[in-house]
Protein backbone atom coordinates (compact mmCIF):
# COMPACT_ATOMS: atom_id res chain seq x y z
CA UNK A 1 0.00 0.00 0.00
CA UNK A 2 2.69 2.51 1.00
CA UNK A 3 4.61 1.90 -2.23
CA UNK A 4 1.49 2.45 -4.35
CA UNK A 5 0.69 5.70 -2.51
CA UNK A 6 4.26 6.93 -3.04
CA UNK A 7 3.92 6.24 -6.78
CA UNK A 8 0.59 8.08 -6.97
CA UNK A 9 1.96 11.06 -5.02
CA UNK A 10 5.04 11.21 -7.22
CA UNK A 11 2.93 11.06 -10.39
CA UNK A 12 0.65 13.83 -9.13
CA UNK A 13 3.62 16.04 -8.16
CA UNK A 14 5.08 15.58 -11.61
CA UNK A 15 1.90 16.14 -13.61
CA UNK A 16 0.51 18.98 -11.46
CA UNK A 17 3.78 20.89 -11.13
CA UNK A 18 3.17 23.18 -14.11
CA UNK A 19 -0.35 24.08 -12.93
CA UNK A 20 0.88 24.78 -9.43
CA UNK A 21 3.51 27.13 -10.86
CA UNK A 22 0.91 28.73 -13.12
CA UNK A 23 -1.42 29.39 -10.17
CA UNK A 24 1.43 30.91 -8.15
CA UNK A 25 2.44 33.19 -11.04
CA UNK A 26 -1.18 34.20 -11.76
CA UNK A 27 -2.35 34.48 -8.14
CA UNK A 28 -4.77 37.30 -8.99
CA UNK A 29 -6.60 34.99 -11.42
CA UNK A 30 -6.11 31.54 -9.89
CA UNK A 31 -6.73 30.79 -6.20
CA UNK A 32 -7.15 27.82 -3.89
CA UNK A 33 -4.97 25.38 -5.85
CA UNK A 34 -5.10 21.89 -4.31
CA UNK A 35 -3.54 18.76 -5.76
CA UNK A 36 -5.13 15.32 -5.30
CA UNK A 37 -3.01 12.23 -5.92
CA UNK A 38 -5.91 9.87 -5.24
CA UNK A 39 -7.49 10.68 -8.61
CA UNK A 40 -4.78 12.68 -10.43
CA UNK A 41 -6.83 15.88 -10.29
CA UNK A 42 -6.62 19.40 -8.95
CA UNK A 43 -9.16 21.82 -7.49
CA UNK A 44 -8.93 25.58 -7.90
CA UNK A 45 -10.89 28.78 -8.46
CA UNK A 46 -10.02 30.73 -11.60
CA UNK A 47 -11.22 33.49 -13.87
CA UNK A 48 -12.83 32.51 -17.22
CA UNK A 49 -9.71 33.69 -19.10
CA UNK A 50 -7.40 31.59 -16.93
CA UNK A 51 -9.66 28.56 -17.32
CA UNK A 52 -9.58 28.91 -21.09
CA UNK A 53 -5.78 28.98 -21.02
CA UNK A 54 -5.60 25.97 -18.70
CA UNK A 55 -8.10 24.04 -20.88
CA UNK A 56 -5.83 24.45 -23.93
CA UNK A 57 -2.98 22.55 -22.26
CA UNK A 58 -2.52 18.98 -23.59
CA UNK A 59 -2.20 17.58 -20.04
CA UNK A 60 -5.75 18.65 -19.17
CA UNK A 61 -8.39 16.02 -19.92
CA UNK A 62 -11.45 17.68 -18.37
CA UNK A 63 -12.54 20.76 -16.44
CA UNK A 64 -15.86 20.78 -14.58
CA UNK A 65 -17.65 23.07 -12.14
CA UNK A 66 -17.53 21.48 -8.70
CA UNK A 67 -20.88 22.70 -7.42
CA UNK A 68 -22.12 21.63 -4.01
CA UNK A 69 -24.73 18.93 -4.44
CA UNK A 70 -26.95 16.81 -2.22
CA UNK A 71 -25.62 13.26 -2.01
CA UNK A 72 -27.98 11.83 0.62
CA UNK A 73 -31.50 12.34 1.94
CA UNK A 74 -31.26 10.55 5.27
CA UNK A 75 -34.23 8.82 6.88
CA UNK A 76 -33.47 7.09 10.22
CA UNK A 77 -34.08 3.36 10.40
CA UNK A 78 -36.28 1.54 12.89
CA UNK A 79 -34.93 -0.97 15.45
CA UNK A 80 -37.09 -3.90 14.31
CA UNK A 81 -35.89 -3.63 10.70
CA UNK A 82 -32.24 -3.28 11.76
CA UNK A 83 -32.44 -6.34 14.03
CA UNK A 84 -34.05 -8.34 11.19
CA UNK A 85 -31.05 -7.53 8.97
CA UNK A 86 -28.55 -8.83 11.53
CA UNK A 87 -30.49 -12.07 11.86
CA UNK A 88 -30.60 -12.53 8.08
CA UNK A 89 -26.81 -12.32 7.72
CA UNK A 90 -26.13 -14.56 10.74
CA UNK A 91 -24.21 -11.81 12.52
CA UNK A 92 -24.57 -13.22 16.04
CA UNK A 93 -23.12 -16.55 14.94
CA UNK A 94 -20.15 -14.88 13.25
CA UNK A 95 -19.54 -12.62 16.28
CA UNK A 96 -18.83 -15.67 18.44
CA UNK A 97 -15.49 -15.84 16.59
CA UNK A 98 -15.06 -12.50 14.81
CA UNK A 99 -16.02 -9.24 16.51
CA UNK A 100 -13.91 -6.75 14.58
CA UNK A 101 -11.50 -6.25 17.46
CA UNK A 102 -8.23 -4.73 16.20
CA UNK A 103 -9.82 -3.65 12.89
CA UNK A 104 -9.92 0.03 11.88
CA UNK A 105 -12.73 1.07 9.52
CA UNK A 106 -12.98 4.54 7.99
CA UNK A 107 -16.54 5.82 7.62
CA UNK A 108 -16.49 8.55 4.96
CA UNK A 109 -19.83 10.30 5.26
CA UNK A 110 -21.55 13.10 7.22
CA UNK A 111 -19.26 12.47 10.19
CA UNK A 112 -19.85 10.25 13.21
CA UNK A 113 -21.51 10.93 16.56
CA UNK A 114 -18.54 9.78 18.63
CA UNK A 115 -20.51 10.50 21.84
CA UNK A 116 -23.12 7.83 21.08
CA UNK A 117 -23.20 5.03 23.66
CA UNK A 118 -22.97 2.37 20.92
CA UNK A 119 -19.68 3.81 19.61
CA UNK A 120 -18.17 5.63 22.61
CA UNK A 121 -14.47 4.96 23.09
CA UNK A 122 -14.10 3.31 19.67
CA UNK A 123 -14.08 6.33 17.36
CA UNK A 124 -10.94 8.12 16.17
CA UNK A 125 -11.63 11.71 15.18
CA UNK A 126 -10.25 11.85 11.67
CA UNK A 127 -10.95 14.84 9.43
CA UNK A 128 -13.82 17.24 8.77
CA UNK A 129 -13.47 18.19 5.10
CA UNK A 130 -16.53 20.46 5.26
CA UNK A 131 -15.36 22.75 8.07
CA UNK A 132 -11.67 22.12 7.40
CA UNK A 133 -10.81 20.94 10.91
CA UNK A 134 -10.21 17.70 12.80
CA UNK A 135 -13.62 17.38 14.50
CA UNK A 136 -15.85 15.24 12.24
CA UNK A 137 -18.93 15.31 14.50
CA UNK A 138 -22.06 14.22 12.62
CA UNK A 139 -24.76 16.89 12.29
CA UNK A 140 -26.95 14.86 9.93
CA UNK A 141 -27.26 11.30 11.22
CA UNK A 142 -26.42 9.27 8.11
CA UNK A 143 -22.73 8.81 8.93
CA UNK A 144 -23.53 7.73 12.49
CA UNK A 145 -26.10 5.27 11.14
CA UNK A 146 -23.45 3.80 8.81
CA UNK A 147 -20.87 3.68 11.63
CA UNK A 148 -23.47 1.92 13.80
CA UNK A 149 -24.08 -0.64 11.06
CA UNK A 150 -20.35 -1.31 10.93
CA UNK A 151 -19.43 -1.27 14.61
CA UNK A 152 -22.32 -0.31 16.89
CA UNK A 153 -22.72 -2.46 19.98
CA UNK A 154 -26.47 -2.87 19.30
CA UNK A 155 -26.73 -3.30 15.51
CA UNK A 156 -23.12 -3.46 14.32
CA UNK A 157 -21.82 -6.42 12.34
CA UNK A 158 -18.36 -5.89 13.93
CA UNK A 159 -19.24 -4.54 17.41
CA UNK A 160 -15.64 -4.27 18.61
CA UNK A 161 -14.14 -2.58 15.55
CA UNK A 162 -12.76 0.96 15.72
CA UNK A 163 -14.17 3.71 13.49
CA UNK A 164 -12.10 6.44 11.83
CA UNK A 165 -14.60 9.28 11.34
CA UNK A 166 -14.23 11.35 8.16
CA UNK A 167 -16.79 14.05 7.36
CA UNK A 168 -17.19 14.90 3.66
CA UNK A 169 -20.87 15.96 3.69
CA UNK A 170 -22.65 18.73 5.58
CA UNK A 171 -25.63 18.47 7.91
CA UNK A 172 -27.83 18.80 4.81
CA UNK A 173 -26.17 15.75 3.21
CA UNK A 174 -24.46 17.95 0.65
CA UNK A 175 -20.86 18.52 -0.39
CA UNK A 176 -18.55 18.84 -3.36
CA UNK A 177 -16.41 16.34 -5.22
CA UNK A 178 -13.41 18.14 -3.74
CA UNK A 179 -14.71 17.36 -0.22
CA UNK A 180 -15.18 13.70 -1.15
CA UNK A 181 -11.74 13.40 -2.79
CA UNK A 182 -10.17 15.05 0.26
CA UNK A 183 -11.78 12.51 2.59
CA UNK A 184 -10.95 9.49 0.44
CA UNK A 185 -7.35 10.65 0.11
CA UNK A 186 -7.10 11.17 3.89
CA UNK A 187 -8.39 7.63 4.46
CA UNK A 188 -6.06 6.09 1.87
CA UNK A 189 -3.07 7.78 3.51
CA UNK A 190 -4.06 6.88 7.10
CA UNK A 191 -1.62 4.40 8.66
CA UNK A 192 -3.17 1.23 10.01
CA UNK A 193 -6.49 1.51 8.18
CA UNK A 194 -7.97 -1.85 7.17
CA UNK A 195 -11.26 -0.91 5.49
CA UNK A 196 -12.95 2.21 4.11
CA UNK A 197 -16.75 2.46 3.97
CA UNK A 198 -18.49 5.15 1.91
CA UNK A 199 -22.21 5.10 1.05
CA UNK A 200 -23.02 8.55 -0.32
CA UNK A 201 -26.49 8.18 -1.75
Steps between C-alpha positions, in 0.01 A plus 500: 500500500769751600692439177188555288420825684857623447466431126167684481637798695808515280289485183272777626797721597646454155182556300361784715827691533439729202148590618623570850763735357240660274267566795785652702601728211138601428383528862258782415317269257549155653438425869458203731718256304487151654656187355341156546712191438210264568342581163771700318295820514521852634246742646523876459304820444587695186380776273339402165812618312731290717274197461508535123880507507518199732250307282727541195785310667546143367532360855145607587236237425194666655391808693168502686321729744512341844165622628376393841239230457278288722633145521264357763148551632524321833203327661576327834439127518280318749635249756284207386620527139865535606480194727339300216800581278750370756306176533489454122879521464568276802692775678464359852645167390797667331561726803571195716834483315543834322404826670711749307741550788827652374341608169490868399219604264475847347144628463505773234166675530328780696729437797441278802334568835797385707303572821239233424492220758523234226829644369651682800870433548537335158502802269814679381431859401638514149430799276213740434535595133194727516617729781869437433586382851560176689159468670277286274192507726187391312230767467281297264469144629584297189869454582420392856243254365765353267758488782240324717439244226873433487592504868211596728460285809125459432474457121861484381630204302846553659412635848860527620650669194638854517359775277707773334250784451537707182244770420460585130132606503322777689202474733280533190666195340671720244860557396731532203714250314800680648370422852453134407844470336657665805339246733583198285860616467525552878371146557733346241799669664401410859744252656345183635168528317352164399171594332331812362120525486326769294128495414419845363153463357 
